[in-house]
PDB file of C-alpha atoms in Angstrom:
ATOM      1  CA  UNK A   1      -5.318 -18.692   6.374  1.00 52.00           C
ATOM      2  CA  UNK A   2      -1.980 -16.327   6.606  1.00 67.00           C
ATOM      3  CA  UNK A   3       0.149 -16.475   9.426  1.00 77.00           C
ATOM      4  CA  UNK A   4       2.597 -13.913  10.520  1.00 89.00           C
ATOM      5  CA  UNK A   5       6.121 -14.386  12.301  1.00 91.00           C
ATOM      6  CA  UNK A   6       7.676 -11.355  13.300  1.00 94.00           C
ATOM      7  CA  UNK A   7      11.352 -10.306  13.937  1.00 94.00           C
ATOM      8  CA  UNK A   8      13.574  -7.601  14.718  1.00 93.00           C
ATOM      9  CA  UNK A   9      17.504  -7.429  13.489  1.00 87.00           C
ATOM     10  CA  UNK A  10      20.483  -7.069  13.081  1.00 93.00           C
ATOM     11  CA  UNK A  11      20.464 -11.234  11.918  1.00 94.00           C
ATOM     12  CA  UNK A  12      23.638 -13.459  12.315  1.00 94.00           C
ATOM     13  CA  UNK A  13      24.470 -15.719   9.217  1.00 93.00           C
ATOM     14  CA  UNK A  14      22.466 -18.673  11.436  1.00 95.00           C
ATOM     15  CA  UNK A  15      19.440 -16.931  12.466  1.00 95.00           C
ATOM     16  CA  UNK A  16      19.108 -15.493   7.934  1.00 94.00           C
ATOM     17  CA  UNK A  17      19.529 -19.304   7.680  1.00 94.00           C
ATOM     18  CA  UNK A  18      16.456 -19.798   9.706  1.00 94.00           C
ATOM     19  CA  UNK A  19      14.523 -16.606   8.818  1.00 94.00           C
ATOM     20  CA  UNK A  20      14.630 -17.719   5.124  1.00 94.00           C
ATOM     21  CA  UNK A  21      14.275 -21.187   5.426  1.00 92.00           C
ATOM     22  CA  UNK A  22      12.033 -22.330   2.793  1.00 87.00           C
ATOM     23  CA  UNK A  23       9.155 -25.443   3.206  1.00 78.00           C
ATOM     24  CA  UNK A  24       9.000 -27.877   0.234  1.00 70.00           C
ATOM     25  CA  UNK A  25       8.676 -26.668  -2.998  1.00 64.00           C
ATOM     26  CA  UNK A  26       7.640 -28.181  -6.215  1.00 72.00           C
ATOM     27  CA  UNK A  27       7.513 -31.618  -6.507  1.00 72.00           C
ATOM     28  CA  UNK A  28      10.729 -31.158  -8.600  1.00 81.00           C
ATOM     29  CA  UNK A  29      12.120 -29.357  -5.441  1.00 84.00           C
ATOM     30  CA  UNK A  30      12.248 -25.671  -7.567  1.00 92.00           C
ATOM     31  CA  UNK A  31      11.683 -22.939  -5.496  1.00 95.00           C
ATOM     32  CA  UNK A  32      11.263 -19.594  -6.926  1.00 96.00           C
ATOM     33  CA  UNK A  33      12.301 -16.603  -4.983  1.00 96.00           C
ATOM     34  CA  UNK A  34      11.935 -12.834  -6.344  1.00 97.00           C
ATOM     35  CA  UNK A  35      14.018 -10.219  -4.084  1.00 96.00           C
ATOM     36  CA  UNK A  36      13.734  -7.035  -4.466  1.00 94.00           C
ATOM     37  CA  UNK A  37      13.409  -3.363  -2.792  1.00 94.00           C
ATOM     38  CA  UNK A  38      10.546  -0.909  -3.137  1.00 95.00           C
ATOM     39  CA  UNK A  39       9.613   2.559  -1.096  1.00 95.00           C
ATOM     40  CA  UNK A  40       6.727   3.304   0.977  1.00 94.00           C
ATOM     41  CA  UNK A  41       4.712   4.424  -1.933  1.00 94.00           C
ATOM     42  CA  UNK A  42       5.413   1.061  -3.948  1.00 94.00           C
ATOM     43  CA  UNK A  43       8.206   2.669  -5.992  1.00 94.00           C
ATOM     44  CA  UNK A  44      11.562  -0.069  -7.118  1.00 93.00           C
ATOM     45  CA  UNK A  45      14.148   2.302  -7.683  1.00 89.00           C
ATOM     46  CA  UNK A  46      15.087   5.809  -6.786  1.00 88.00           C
ATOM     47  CA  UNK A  47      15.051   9.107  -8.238  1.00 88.00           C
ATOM     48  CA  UNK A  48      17.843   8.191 -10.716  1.00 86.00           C
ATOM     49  CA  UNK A  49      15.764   5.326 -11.418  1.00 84.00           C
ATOM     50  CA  UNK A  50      18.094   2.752  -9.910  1.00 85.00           C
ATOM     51  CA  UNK A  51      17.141   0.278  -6.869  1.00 84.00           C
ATOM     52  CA  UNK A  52      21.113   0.608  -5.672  1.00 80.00           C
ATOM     53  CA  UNK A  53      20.175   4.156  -4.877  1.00 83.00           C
ATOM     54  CA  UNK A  54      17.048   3.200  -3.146  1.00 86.00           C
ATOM     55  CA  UNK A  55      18.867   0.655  -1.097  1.00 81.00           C
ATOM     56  CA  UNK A  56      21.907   2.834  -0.109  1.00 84.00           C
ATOM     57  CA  UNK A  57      22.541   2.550   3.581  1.00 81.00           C
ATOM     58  CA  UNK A  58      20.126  -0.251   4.381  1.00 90.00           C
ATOM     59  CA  UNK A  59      21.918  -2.592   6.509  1.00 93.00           C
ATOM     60  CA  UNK A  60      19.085  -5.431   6.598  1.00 93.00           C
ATOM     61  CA  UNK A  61      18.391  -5.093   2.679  1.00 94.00           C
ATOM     62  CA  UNK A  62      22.286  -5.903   1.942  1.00 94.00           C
ATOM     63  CA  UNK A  63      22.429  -8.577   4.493  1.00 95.00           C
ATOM     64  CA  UNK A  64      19.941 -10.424   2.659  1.00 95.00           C
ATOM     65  CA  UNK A  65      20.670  -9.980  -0.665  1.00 94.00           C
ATOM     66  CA  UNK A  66      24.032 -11.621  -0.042  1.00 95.00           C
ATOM     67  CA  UNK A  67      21.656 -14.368   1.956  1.00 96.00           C
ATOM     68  CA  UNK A  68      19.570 -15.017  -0.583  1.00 97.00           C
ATOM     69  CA  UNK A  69      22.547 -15.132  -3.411  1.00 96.00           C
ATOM     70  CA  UNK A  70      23.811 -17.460  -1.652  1.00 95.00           C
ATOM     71  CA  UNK A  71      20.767 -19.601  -1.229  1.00 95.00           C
ATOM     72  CA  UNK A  72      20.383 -19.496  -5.164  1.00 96.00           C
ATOM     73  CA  UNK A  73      21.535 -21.925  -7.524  1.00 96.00           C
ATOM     74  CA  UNK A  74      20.733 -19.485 -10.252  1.00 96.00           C
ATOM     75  CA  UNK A  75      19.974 -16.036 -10.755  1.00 97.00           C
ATOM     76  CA  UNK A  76      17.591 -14.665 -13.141  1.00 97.00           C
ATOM     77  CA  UNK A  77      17.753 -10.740 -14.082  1.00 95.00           C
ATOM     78  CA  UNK A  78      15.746  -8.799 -16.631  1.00 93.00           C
ATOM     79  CA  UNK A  79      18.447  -7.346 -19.634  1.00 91.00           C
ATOM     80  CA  UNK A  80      17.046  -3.712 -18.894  1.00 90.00           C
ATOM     81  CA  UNK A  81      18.216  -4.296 -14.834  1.00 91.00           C
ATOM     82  CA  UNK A  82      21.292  -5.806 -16.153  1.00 89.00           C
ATOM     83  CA  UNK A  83      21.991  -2.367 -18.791  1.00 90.00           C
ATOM     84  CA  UNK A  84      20.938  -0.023 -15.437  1.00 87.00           C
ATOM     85  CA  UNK A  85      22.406  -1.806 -12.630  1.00 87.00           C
ATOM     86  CA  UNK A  86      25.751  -2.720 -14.258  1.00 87.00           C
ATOM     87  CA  UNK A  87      25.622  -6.467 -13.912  1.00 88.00           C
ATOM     88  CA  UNK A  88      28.555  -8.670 -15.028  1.00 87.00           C
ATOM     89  CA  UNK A  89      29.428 -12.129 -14.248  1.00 87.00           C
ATOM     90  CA  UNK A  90      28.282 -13.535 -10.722  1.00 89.00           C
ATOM     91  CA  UNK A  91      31.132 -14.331  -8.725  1.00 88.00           C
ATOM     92  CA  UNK A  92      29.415 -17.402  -7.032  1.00 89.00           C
ATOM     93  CA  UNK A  93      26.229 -18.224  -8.675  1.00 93.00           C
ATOM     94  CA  UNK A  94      25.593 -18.763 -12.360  1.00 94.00           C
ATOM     95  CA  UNK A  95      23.219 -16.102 -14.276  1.00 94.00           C
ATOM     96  CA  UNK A  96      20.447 -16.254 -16.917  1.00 95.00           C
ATOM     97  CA  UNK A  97      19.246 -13.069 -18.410  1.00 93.00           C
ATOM     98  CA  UNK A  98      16.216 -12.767 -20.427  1.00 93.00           C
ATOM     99  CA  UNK A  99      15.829 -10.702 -23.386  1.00 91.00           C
ATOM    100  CA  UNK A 100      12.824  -9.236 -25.235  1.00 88.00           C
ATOM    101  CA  UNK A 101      14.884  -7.728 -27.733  1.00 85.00           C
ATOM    102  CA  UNK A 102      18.114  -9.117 -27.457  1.00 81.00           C
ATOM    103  CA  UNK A 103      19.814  -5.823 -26.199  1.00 84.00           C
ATOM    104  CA  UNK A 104      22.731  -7.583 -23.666  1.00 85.00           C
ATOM    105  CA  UNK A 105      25.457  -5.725 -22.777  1.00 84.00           C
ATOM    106  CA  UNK A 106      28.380  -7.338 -24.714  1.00 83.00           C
ATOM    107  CA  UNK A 107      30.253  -8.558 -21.599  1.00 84.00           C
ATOM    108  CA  UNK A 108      27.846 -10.975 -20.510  1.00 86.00           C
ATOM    109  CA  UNK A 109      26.957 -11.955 -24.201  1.00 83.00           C
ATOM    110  CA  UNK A 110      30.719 -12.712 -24.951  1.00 85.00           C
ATOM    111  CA  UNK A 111      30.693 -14.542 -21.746  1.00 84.00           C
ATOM    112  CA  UNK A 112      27.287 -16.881 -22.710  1.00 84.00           C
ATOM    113  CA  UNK A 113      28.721 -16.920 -26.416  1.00 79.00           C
ATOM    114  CA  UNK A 114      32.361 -18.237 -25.592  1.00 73.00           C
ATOM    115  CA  UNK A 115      32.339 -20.233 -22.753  1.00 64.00           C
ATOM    116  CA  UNK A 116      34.755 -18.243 -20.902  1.00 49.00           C
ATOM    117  CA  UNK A 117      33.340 -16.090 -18.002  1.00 46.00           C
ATOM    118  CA  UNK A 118      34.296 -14.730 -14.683  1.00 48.00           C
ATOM    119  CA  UNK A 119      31.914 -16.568 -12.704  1.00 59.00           C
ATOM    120  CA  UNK A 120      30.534 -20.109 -12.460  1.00 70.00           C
ATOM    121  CA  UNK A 121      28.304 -19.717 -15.466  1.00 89.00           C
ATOM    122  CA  UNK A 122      25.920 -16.915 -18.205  1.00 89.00           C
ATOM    123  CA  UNK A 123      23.264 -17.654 -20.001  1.00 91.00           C
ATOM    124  CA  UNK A 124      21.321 -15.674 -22.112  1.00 89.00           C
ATOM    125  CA  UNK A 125      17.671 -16.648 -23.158  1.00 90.00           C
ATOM    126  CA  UNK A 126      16.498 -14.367 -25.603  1.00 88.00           C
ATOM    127  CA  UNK A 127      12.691 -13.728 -26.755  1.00 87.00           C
ATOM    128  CA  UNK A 128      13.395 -12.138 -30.225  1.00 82.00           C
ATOM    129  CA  UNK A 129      10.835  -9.533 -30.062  1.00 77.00           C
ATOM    130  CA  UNK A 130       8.907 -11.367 -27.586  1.00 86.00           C
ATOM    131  CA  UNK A 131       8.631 -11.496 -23.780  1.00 86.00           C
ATOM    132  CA  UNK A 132      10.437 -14.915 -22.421  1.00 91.00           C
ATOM    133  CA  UNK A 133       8.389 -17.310 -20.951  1.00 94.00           C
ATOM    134  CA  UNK A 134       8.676 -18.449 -17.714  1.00 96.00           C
ATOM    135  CA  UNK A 135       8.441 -21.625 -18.165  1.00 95.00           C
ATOM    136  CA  UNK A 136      10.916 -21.425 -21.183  1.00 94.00           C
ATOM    137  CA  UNK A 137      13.382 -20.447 -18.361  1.00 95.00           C
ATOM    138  CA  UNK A 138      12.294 -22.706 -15.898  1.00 95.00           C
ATOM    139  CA  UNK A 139      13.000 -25.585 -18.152  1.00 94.00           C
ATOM    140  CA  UNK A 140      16.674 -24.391 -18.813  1.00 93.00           C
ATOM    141  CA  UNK A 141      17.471 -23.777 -15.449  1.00 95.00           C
ATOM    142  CA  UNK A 142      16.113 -27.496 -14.448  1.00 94.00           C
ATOM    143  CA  UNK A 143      18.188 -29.202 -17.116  1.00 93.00           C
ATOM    144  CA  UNK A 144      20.776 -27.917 -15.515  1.00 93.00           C
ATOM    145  CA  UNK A 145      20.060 -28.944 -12.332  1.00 93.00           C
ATOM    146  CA  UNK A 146      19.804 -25.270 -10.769  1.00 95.00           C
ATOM    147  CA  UNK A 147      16.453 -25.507  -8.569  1.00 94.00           C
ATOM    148  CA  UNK A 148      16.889 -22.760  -6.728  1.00 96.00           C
ATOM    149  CA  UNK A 149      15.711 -19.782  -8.347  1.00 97.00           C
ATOM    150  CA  UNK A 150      16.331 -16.336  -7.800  1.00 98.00           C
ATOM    151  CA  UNK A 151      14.563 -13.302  -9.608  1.00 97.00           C
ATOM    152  CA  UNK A 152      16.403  -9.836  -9.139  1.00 94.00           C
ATOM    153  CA  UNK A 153      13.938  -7.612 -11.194  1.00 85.00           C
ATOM    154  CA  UNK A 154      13.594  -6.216 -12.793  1.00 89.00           C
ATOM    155  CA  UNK A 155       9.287  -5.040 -12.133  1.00 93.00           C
ATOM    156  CA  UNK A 156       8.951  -6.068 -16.091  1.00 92.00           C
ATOM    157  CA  UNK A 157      10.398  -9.446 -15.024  1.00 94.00           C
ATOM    158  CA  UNK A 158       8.548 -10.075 -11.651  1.00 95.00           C
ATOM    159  CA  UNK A 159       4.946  -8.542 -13.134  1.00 94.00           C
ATOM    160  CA  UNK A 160       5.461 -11.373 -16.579  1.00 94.00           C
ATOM    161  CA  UNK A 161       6.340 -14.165 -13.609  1.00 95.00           C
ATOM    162  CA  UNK A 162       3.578 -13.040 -11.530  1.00 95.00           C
ATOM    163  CA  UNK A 163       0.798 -13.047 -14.372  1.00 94.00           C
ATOM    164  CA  UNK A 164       2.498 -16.770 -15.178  1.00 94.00           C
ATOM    165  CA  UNK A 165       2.068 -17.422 -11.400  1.00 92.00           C
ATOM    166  CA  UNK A 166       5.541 -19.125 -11.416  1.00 94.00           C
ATOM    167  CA  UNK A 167       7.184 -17.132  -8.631  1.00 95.00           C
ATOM    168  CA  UNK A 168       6.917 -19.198  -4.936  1.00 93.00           C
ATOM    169  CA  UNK A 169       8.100 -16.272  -3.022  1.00 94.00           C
ATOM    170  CA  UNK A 170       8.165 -12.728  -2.677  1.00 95.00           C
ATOM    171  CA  UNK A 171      11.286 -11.084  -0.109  1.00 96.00           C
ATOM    172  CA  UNK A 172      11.197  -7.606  -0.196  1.00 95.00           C
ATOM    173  CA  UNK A 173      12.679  -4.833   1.919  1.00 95.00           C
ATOM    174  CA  UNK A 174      10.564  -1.425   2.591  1.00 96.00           C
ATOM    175  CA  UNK A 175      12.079   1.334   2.801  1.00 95.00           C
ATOM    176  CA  UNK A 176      10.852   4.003   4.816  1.00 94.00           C
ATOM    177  CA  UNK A 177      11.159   6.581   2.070  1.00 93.00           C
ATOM    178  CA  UNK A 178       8.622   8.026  -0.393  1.00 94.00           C
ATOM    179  CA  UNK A 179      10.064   8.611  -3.649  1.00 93.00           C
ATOM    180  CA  UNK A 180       7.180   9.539  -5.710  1.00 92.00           C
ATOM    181  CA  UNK A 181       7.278  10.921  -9.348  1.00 90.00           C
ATOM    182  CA  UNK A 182       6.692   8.588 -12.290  1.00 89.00           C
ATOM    183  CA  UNK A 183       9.273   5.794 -11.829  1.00 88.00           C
ATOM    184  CA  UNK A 184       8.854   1.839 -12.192  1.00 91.00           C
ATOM    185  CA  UNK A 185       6.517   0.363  -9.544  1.00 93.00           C
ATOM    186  CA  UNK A 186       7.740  -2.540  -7.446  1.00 93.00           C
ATOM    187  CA  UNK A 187       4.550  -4.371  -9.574  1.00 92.00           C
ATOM    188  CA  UNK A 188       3.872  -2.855 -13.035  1.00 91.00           C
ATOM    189  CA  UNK A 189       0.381  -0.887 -13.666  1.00 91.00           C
ATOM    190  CA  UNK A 190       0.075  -3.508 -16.940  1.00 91.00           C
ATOM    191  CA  UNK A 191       0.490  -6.860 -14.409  1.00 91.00           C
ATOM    192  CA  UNK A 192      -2.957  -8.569 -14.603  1.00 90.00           C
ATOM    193  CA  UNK A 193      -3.220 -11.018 -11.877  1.00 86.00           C
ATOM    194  CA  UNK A 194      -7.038 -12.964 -11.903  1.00 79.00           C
ATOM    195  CA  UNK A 195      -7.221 -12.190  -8.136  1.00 75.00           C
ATOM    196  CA  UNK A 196      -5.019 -11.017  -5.001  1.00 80.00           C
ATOM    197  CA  UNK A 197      -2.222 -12.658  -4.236  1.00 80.00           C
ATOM    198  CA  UNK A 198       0.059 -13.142  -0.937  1.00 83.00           C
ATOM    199  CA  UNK A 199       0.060 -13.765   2.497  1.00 83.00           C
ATOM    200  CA  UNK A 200       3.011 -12.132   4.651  1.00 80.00           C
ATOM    201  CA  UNK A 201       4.279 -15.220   6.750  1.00 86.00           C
ATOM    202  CA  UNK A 202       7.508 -13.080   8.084  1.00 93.00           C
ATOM    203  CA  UNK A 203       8.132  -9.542   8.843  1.00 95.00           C
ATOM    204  CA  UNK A 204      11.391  -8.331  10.206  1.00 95.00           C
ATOM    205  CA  UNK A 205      12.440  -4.988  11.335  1.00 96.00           C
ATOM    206  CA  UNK A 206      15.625  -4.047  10.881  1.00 95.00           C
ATOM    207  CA  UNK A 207      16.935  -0.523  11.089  1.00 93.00           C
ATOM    208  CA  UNK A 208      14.122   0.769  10.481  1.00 92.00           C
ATOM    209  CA  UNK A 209      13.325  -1.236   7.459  1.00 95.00           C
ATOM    210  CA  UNK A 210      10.766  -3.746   7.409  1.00 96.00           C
ATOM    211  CA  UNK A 211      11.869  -7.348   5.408  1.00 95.00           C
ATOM    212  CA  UNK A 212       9.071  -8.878   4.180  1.00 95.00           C
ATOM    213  CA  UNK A 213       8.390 -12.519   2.887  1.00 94.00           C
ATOM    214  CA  UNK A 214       5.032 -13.278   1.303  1.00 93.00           C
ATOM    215  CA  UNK A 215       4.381 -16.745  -0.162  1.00 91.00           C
ATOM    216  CA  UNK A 216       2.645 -16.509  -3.393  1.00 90.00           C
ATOM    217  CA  UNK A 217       1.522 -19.827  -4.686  1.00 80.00           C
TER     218      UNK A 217
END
C-alpha cells in the first residue's frame, strides 16, 4: 500500500535533510538513488537535448541536486551524459562512469588512468561492447566502501538499472513544460520491466515544480 507525504518549498538545508531521509536499505546498508529531471510529457532533456536546459531556472530542482550530491558517497553517470553534459571531476564526491564502448572523454580517463584528479576520486568501468552490469558496479562501489549510490542518467543508464531492479529510489523534478519532438524519454521505449513499478511516498511543490520521490524496490 503507497503512502503519500506532501510538501510545498522553498526547503532549508534541515528540512532537504528530512524530506530525503532515507529508511534502511540493503542489508549491506546500499541505497540506490537515481535523480533526475523530466517534462510534463516524460521528456529528460530539452530541445538541445540536454537536461541543464530543461532544468534552467528551477529553484527546487538545483536545491536538490546539490542535496542529494551531498548525500552520495558515489556518483554513477552514463559516458554519453558525461560527453553531453560536460562532466569532469566531482569536487566532493568520487565518480564512476560506465562505458558500453569505451568512448570517455580523455579528462576523466587520464584522471581514472593516473591517479591524479581534481576531485576525491574517477573511475571508469567499461563494458567493451557491452552494456555494464549493475551489479558489476555495485560490487566496485562496495569494495570501496561507497554505499550510497547516486545515478545521474543518463535514461540508457536508469532504464538498464531499472530492468536489473537495482535502483531503491527514484527523485525526480517535473517540470511544468512540454517539450515534445523525438528526444530521450525520462524511461527508454526499449526498458522492459515484468510489471509496474513505484509508489510516490513524497511530493513537493516548489515553484511550480513538483519533486517527486517514488520507492522502487
Amino acid at each position: 500500500m503507497s503512502t503519500c507525504r506532501t510538501g510545498t518549498g522553498p526547503l532549508t538545508a534541515a528540512e532537504l535533510e528530512d524530506w530525503y531521509a532515507v529508511p534502511l536499505g540493503r542489508a549491506d546498508g546500499t541505497w540506490v538513488r537515481a535523480g533526475l529531471v523530466t517534462s510534463l510529457d516524460g521528456r529528460a532533456a530539452g530541445p538541445d537535448g540536454l537536461s541543464g536546459s530543461l532544468n534552467r531556472g528551477s529553484a527546487g530542482d538545483h536545491a536538490v541536486f546539490d542535496h542529494l550530491r551531498r548525500w552520495a558517497d558515489v556518483v554513477v553517470v552514463g559516458a554519453g551524459t558525461v560527453r553531453d553534459e560536460g562532466y569532469g571531476p566531482l569536487p566532493a564526491v568520487p565518480l564512476v562512469v560506465v562505458s558500453r564502448s569505451g568512448d570517455v572523454p580523455a579528462r576523466l580517463r587520464r584522471a581514472a588512468e593516473s591517479g591524479t584528479r581534481d576531485g576525491p576520486a574517477v573511475v571508469v568501468l567499461d563494458g567493451h561492447g557491452e552494456d555494464v552490469d549493475p551489479g558489476r558496479v555495485l560490487t566496485e562501489v562496495a569494495s570501496r566502501g561507497w554505499r550510497r549510490v547516486l545515478l545521474e542518467g543518463g535514461p540508457q543508464l536508469l532504464g538498464t538499472w531499472l530492468e536489473a531492479d537495482a535502483v531503491d529510489e527514484l527523485c525526480a523534478t517535473v517540470r511544468p513544460v512540454l517539450v515534445g519532438g523525438d528526444g530521450p524519454l525520462l524511461v527508454p521505449r526499449s526498458t522492459s520491466l515484468r510489471a509496474p513499478v513505484g509508489s510516490t511516498t513524497h511530493l513537493l511543490a516548489w515553484e511550480g515544480d513538483v519533486l517527486v520521490r517514488t520507492r522502487l524496490r
